[in-house]
Every structure is written in structure tokens, then in C-alpha cells.
Coordinates of C-alpha atoms in Angstrom, one line a residue:
Y1 CA 7.6 -1.4 -11.5
P2 CA 10.1 -1.1 -8.5
Y3 CA 11.2 -4.7 -8.0
G4 CA 13.9 -5.8 -5.9
Y5 CA 15.5 -3.9 -3.0
E6 CA 15.0 -0.2 -2.2
N7 CA 16.0 1.9 0.8
C8 CA 15.3 5.5 -0.6
E9 CA 11.3 5.6 -1.2
S10 CA 9.4 8.7 -0.6
L11 CA 5.7 8.3 -0.4
G12 CA 2.9 11.0 -0.1
V13 CA 3.5 14.6 0.9
E14 CA 4.6 13.9 4.5
R15 CA 8.3 13.0 4.5
S16 CA 9.8 13.8 8.1
T17 CA 7.6 15.0 10.9
S18 CA 4.5 16.2 11.8
D19 CA 3.1 17.7 15.1
A20 CA 0.0 16.9 17.0
N21 CA -2.0 19.3 14.8
N22 CA -1.0 17.6 11.5
T23 CA 1.4 20.5 10.5
T24 CA 4.1 18.9 8.4
Q25 CA 7.7 20.2 7.8
D26 CA 8.3 21.1 4.1
T27 CA 10.9 18.4 3.3
L28 CA 11.4 15.5 1.1
S29 CA 13.3 13.1 3.1
P30 CA 13.2 9.4 2.2
D31 CA 10.9 7.3 4.3
S32 CA 12.8 5.4 7.0
K33 CA 12.4 1.9 5.8
E34 CA 13.8 -0.6 3.4
T35 CA 11.8 -3.1 1.0
F36 CA 12.2 -6.0 -1.0
S37 CA 9.5 -6.6 -3.7
L38 CA 8.7 -9.1 -6.5
G39 CA 5.9 -9.6 -8.9
P40 CA 4.1 -12.7 -10.5
L41 CA 5.8 -16.0 -11.1
N42 CA 4.6 -16.1 -14.7
S43 CA 6.3 -12.9 -16.1
E44 CA 5.2 -13.8 -19.8
L45 CA 1.4 -13.8 -18.9
S46 CA 1.5 -10.7 -16.6
N47 CA 3.8 -8.7 -19.0
M48 CA 5.8 -7.9 -15.8
P49 CA 9.5 -8.2 -15.3
P50 CA 10.8 -11.7 -14.2
R51 CA 11.4 -12.3 -10.5
K52 CA 14.9 -11.6 -9.2
L53 CA 16.0 -13.0 -5.9
P54 CA 18.9 -11.9 -3.8
L55 CA 22.0 -14.1 -4.7
N56 CA 23.1 -14.3 -1.1
A57 CA 19.6 -15.4 0.2
S58 CA 19.1 -18.5 2.4
S59 CA 17.9 -21.6 0.6
N60 CA 14.4 -21.2 2.3
F61 CA 13.8 -17.7 0.9
A62 CA 12.6 -18.6 -2.5
P63 CA 10.2 -21.4 -1.6
A64 CA 8.9 -19.5 1.3
T65 CA 8.0 -16.4 -0.7
E66 CA 6.5 -18.6 -3.3
R67 CA 4.3 -20.2 -0.9
Y68 CA 3.2 -16.9 0.7
Y69 CA 2.5 -15.3 -2.6
S70 CA 0.3 -18.2 -3.7
A71 CA -1.6 -18.0 -0.5
M72 CA -2.3 -14.3 -0.9
E73 CA -3.6 -15.1 -4.6
H74 CA -6.0 -17.4 -3.2
L75 CA -7.1 -15.2 -0.4
A76 CA -7.5 -12.2 -3.0
K77 CA -9.8 -14.5 -4.9
I78 CA -11.9 -15.0 -1.8
L79 CA -12.1 -11.3 -1.0
F80 CA -13.0 -10.6 -4.6
R81 CA -16.0 -12.8 -4.2
G82 CA -17.0 -10.9 -1.1
L83 CA -16.7 -7.5 -2.8
A84 CA -18.8 -8.6 -5.5
M85 CA -21.7 -9.6 -3.3
A86 CA -21.2 -6.3 -1.3
L87 CA -21.4 -4.4 -4.7
K88 CA -24.6 -6.6 -5.7
L89 CA -23.0 -7.8 -9.0
D90 CA -24.9 -10.4 -10.8
D91 CA -22.0 -12.9 -10.4
A92 CA -19.9 -13.5 -7.2
S93 CA -17.0 -14.5 -9.6
W94 CA -17.3 -11.2 -11.7
F95 CA -13.8 -9.8 -10.7
L96 CA -12.4 -13.3 -11.4
E97 CA -13.4 -13.8 -14.9
K98 CA -10.8 -14.3 -17.6
G99 CA -8.9 -11.2 -18.5
R100 CA -9.8 -9.6 -15.1
F101 CA -8.0 -11.4 -12.4
D102 CA -6.6 -14.6 -13.6
D103 CA -3.0 -16.0 -14.1
G104 CA -2.1 -13.0 -16.0
H105 CA -2.6 -10.6 -13.0
Q106 CA 0.1 -8.0 -12.0
C107 CA 0.1 -8.5 -8.3
A108 CA 3.1 -7.4 -6.3
L109 CA 4.6 -8.6 -3.0
R110 CA 6.6 -6.3 -0.8
M111 CA 8.4 -7.0 2.4
L112 CA 9.2 -4.0 4.6
N113 CA 11.5 -3.4 7.4
Y114 CA 11.5 -0.3 9.6
P115 CA 14.6 -0.5 11.5
E116 CA 15.2 1.0 15.1
L117 CA 16.1 4.6 14.8
E118 CA 16.9 7.4 17.5
Y119 CA 15.4 10.8 17.2
E120 CA 16.2 14.0 19.1
T121 CA 12.5 15.4 19.7
D122 CA 9.7 16.3 22.0
A123 CA 6.6 14.7 22.9
S124 CA 4.3 16.7 20.3
T125 CA 6.4 15.4 17.4
V126 CA 5.3 12.6 15.2
Q127 CA 7.9 10.8 13.3
I128 CA 6.8 9.9 9.8
R129 CA 8.4 6.4 8.5
A130 CA 6.2 6.1 5.5
G131 CA 4.4 9.1 4.3
A132 CA 0.6 9.4 3.8
H133 CA -0.6 7.6 0.5
T134 CA -3.2 5.5 -1.1
D135 CA -2.3 2.2 -2.8
Y136 CA -2.8 2.1 -6.6
G137 CA -4.3 -1.3 -7.2
A138 CA -7.7 -2.9 -6.3
F139 CA -6.9 -3.6 -2.6
T140 CA -3.9 -4.5 -0.5
I141 CA -3.7 -7.4 2.0
L142 CA -1.2 -6.4 4.8
K143 CA 0.4 -8.6 7.3
S144 CA 1.6 -6.3 10.1
G145 CA 4.3 -7.1 12.7
G146 CA 3.8 -4.3 15.0
P147 CA 1.8 -0.8 15.8
G148 CA 2.5 2.2 13.8
L149 CA 0.0 2.1 10.9
Q150 CA -2.4 5.1 10.9
L151 CA -5.5 5.6 8.7
Q152 CA -7.3 8.9 7.9
L153 CA -11.0 7.9 7.4
S154 CA -12.9 11.1 7.9
K155 CA -12.9 14.5 6.5
D156 CA -11.5 16.1 9.8
K157 CA -8.2 14.6 8.7
E158 CA -7.7 13.0 12.2
W159 CA -5.2 10.0 12.1
I160 CA -6.5 6.9 13.6
D161 CA -4.0 4.2 15.0
V162 CA -4.9 0.7 13.7
P163 CA -4.7 -1.9 16.6
H164 CA -2.0 -4.5 16.1
L165 CA -3.5 -8.0 16.3
E166 CA -1.4 -11.3 15.9
D167 CA -2.3 -13.6 13.0
S168 CA -4.5 -11.1 11.3
F169 CA -4.6 -9.3 8.0
I170 CA -5.4 -5.5 7.3
I171 CA -7.3 -5.0 3.9
N172 CA -6.9 -1.5 2.4
L173 CA -9.0 -0.4 -0.6
G174 CA -7.1 1.0 -3.6
D175 CA -7.5 3.7 -6.3
L176 CA -8.5 1.1 -8.5
M177 CA -11.6 -0.1 -6.5
Q178 CA -12.5 3.5 -5.8
R179 CA -12.7 4.0 -9.7
W180 CA -14.6 0.8 -10.2
T181 CA -17.3 1.9 -7.5
N182 CA -17.5 5.5 -8.8
D183 CA -16.3 6.9 -5.4
K184 CA -18.9 4.8 -3.4
W185 CA -15.8 3.1 -1.9
T186 CA -12.7 5.3 -1.5
S187 CA -9.1 4.3 -1.1
T188 CA -7.5 4.1 2.1
L189 CA -5.2 7.0 3.1
H190 CA -2.5 5.6 5.4
R191 CA 0.9 6.4 6.8
V192 CA 3.5 4.8 9.2
V193 CA 4.7 6.4 12.4
A194 CA 7.5 5.6 14.6
T195 CA 6.4 3.8 17.9
D196 CA 8.0 3.9 21.2
N197 CA 10.0 0.7 22.0
N198 CA 10.0 1.4 25.7
A199 CA 13.6 1.0 26.2
D200 CA 15.9 3.7 27.2
N201 CA 13.7 6.5 26.1
D202 CA 14.6 8.9 29.0
R203 CA 18.2 9.7 27.7
A204 CA 18.8 13.1 26.3
G205 CA 20.6 13.6 22.9
D206 CA 23.4 15.8 22.1
G207 CA 21.2 18.8 21.6
G208 CA 19.7 18.4 25.0
Q209 CA 16.4 17.1 23.9
K210 CA 14.7 13.8 24.9
L211 CA 16.2 11.0 22.8
F212 CA 13.3 9.1 21.4
K213 CA 14.1 5.3 20.2
S214 CA 11.6 3.9 17.8
A215 CA 10.7 0.2 17.8
R216 CA 11.6 -1.8 14.8
R217 CA 8.6 -2.7 12.5
Q218 CA 8.3 -5.4 9.9
S219 CA 5.3 -6.1 7.5
I220 CA 4.3 -7.8 4.4
A221 CA 2.1 -6.2 1.7
F222 CA 0.5 -8.0 -1.2
F223 CA -0.8 -5.5 -3.6
V224 CA -3.8 -6.9 -5.5
N225 CA -3.5 -5.7 -9.3
M226 CA -5.7 -6.8 -12.1
N227 CA -4.7 -8.1 -15.4
G228 CA -3.0 -5.3 -17.3
N229 CA -5.4 -5.4 -20.2
A230 CA -8.5 -5.5 -17.7
I231 CA -11.0 -2.6 -18.7
V232 CA -11.9 -0.5 -15.6
M233 CA -15.1 1.6 -15.7
P234 CA -17.7 2.6 -13.1
L235 CA -19.8 -0.5 -12.2
K236 CA -23.5 -0.4 -13.1
T237 CA -24.6 -0.9 -9.5
C238 CA -22.7 2.2 -8.6
V239 CA -24.1 4.6 -11.4
D240 CA -27.6 6.1 -11.5
E241 CA -29.3 9.5 -12.0
T242 CA -28.2 10.9 -8.7
H243 CA -24.5 9.5 -9.1
P244 CA -23.5 9.8 -12.6
S245 CA -20.2 8.0 -14.0
K246 CA -17.2 10.1 -12.9
Y247 CA -14.6 8.0 -14.8
I248 CA -13.9 6.9 -18.3
P249 CA -12.9 3.4 -19.2
I250 CA -9.1 2.6 -18.7
K251 CA -6.7 -0.4 -18.8
A252 CA -5.8 -1.4 -15.4
S253 CA -2.0 -1.2 -16.3
E254 CA -2.7 2.4 -17.8
H255 CA -4.0 3.3 -14.5
L256 CA -1.0 1.9 -12.5
I257 CA 1.3 3.9 -14.7
Q258 CA -0.9 7.0 -14.4
R259 CA -1.0 6.9 -10.8
H260 CA 2.8 6.2 -10.6
N261 CA 3.4 9.3 -12.8
Q262 CA 1.1 11.4 -10.7
S263 CA 3.1 10.5 -7.6
M264 CA 6.5 11.3 -9.3
M265 CA 5.2 14.5 -10.6
A266 CA 4.1 15.5 -7.2
K267 CA 7.5 14.7 -5.7
H268 CA 9.2 16.8 -8.4
K269 CA 7.0 19.6 -7.9
K270 CA 7.6 19.5 -4.2
K271 CA 11.2 19.8 -4.6
E272 CA 11.0 23.0 -6.8

């Protein structure tokens, strides 16, 4: 798992720009962001790499991230109960049973920074800062520090701006929950685009075009992943004669590896 610092990640199929008609340039430029990620505190139970914090981090960094990670674990358990009730499972604690989501889970915390950037562009161009993608796990708890997140929720492929609300969380369903619900619920396709910082954007660049200066954006994503050995298969409440099972049983860790490999294969194929 890509723990630690990274500044050259590429997500989805959209890498650089798209116009108002969603036409995307054929390019694989890295996303214009930097991230720092860490996993569970108990690496032995989760079977994930131990945490490695920056050597030059302030003395408050480790305790602050630990408190936030712990708070997100607690919130995830509350959300799992709500999801279980919405799916009409017999027990609201079904997802929280031992071996599914307990102290051996593989959740990841990622801090993201989208720095200010300048683009020579026209008004019809959308600058992609994180390419269109879905998350791999059960769901994601996102604390957004500003506008720029877009969702694609309908078949007409229209991108919808997510309103930025202070002191709130955005919950995106992931691929694992889509598999569990037999496609009754689908994972959320999303991307991040550059937004205007409303400062000095009337200047012209060297090429004579309008110089667009994007606002800085920061966010924290908590990817809710199950225990690695948890078996995932369509729930009984999501399968019937009209909706037969679409997926074979799979371990949660194998699902994560499978989705990661699919993403890497798509990236390499695009380069060819």
C-alpha cells in the first residue's frame, strides 16, 4: 500500500484537462497534488506495514493524526450500523462482527494538499487535479477544505459540483460496498478540478492566453477497508430471482489488490 509521502500519483483516465463537453486530452500527467498516508496503528493484527512518520514533523503531528484516525474508526462503526439497517440486515452490527471490521481492519488515512498553480487556459477548459476514479474499499470519509470535488452520479456523465460545507464530512461509497450490495448501491465516481482563487486572474501568460490561478485545496480522506480475511459476497437482502448474484466470494484484501492491479494495468495500457 502506498504509505508515506507521494507527489506523482495518477488516478483514473483523466489526467490533464477536459473541456465543457467532457472531452479529455490523451495524456498521463501526474495529478497536481501531494499526499501523506498512513495505515492502522496495529500492523500485526492488520497485516499492513507499520506507520512511518516524517522525521522532521512537529511534536504535535503524531498525536494529532492518531486522534483523528481513532475518531474516524469510531465514526466508521456508526456509519456501518446505518448501512446495515438500510440494507435490512438482521443485525445492525453485522459489518462489525469479529473478522469483518474489528481491530484488524486495513483502513488508511490520507492527507492531501493541492497547491496553488497557474495555467494558461481559456474559460472552457477544466483543469483536472485528481483524475476520475472510484475508491476501492467499503466507503470513504472525506473532510474537505474547499470546493473542487465533483461527482458523476448519472448515466449522462454530467459532473456535479459538491458544495463545500464547513465542519462536515462527505461519504463516498466504494467498490467493495458495490460488490457486497450486488450493484444495488454503486461506488461514487469522483474527481477534483481546479477552482478560481479570485485573485489576479485577469493577467495574461507568456502565450497571450488568460492566466488562470487555482486556489489551494486541502483535504483528509479516511478509506474504510475491512479486515483482510473478511469474505465479501453479495448480501442475501440484495439477491433474488430478478437480481441474481453477480460476484463470487473474495477476501477483502484480495479485492483491494485486484483493484489496485487493474488500475495499474489501465495506466500502463494508456501509455502504450
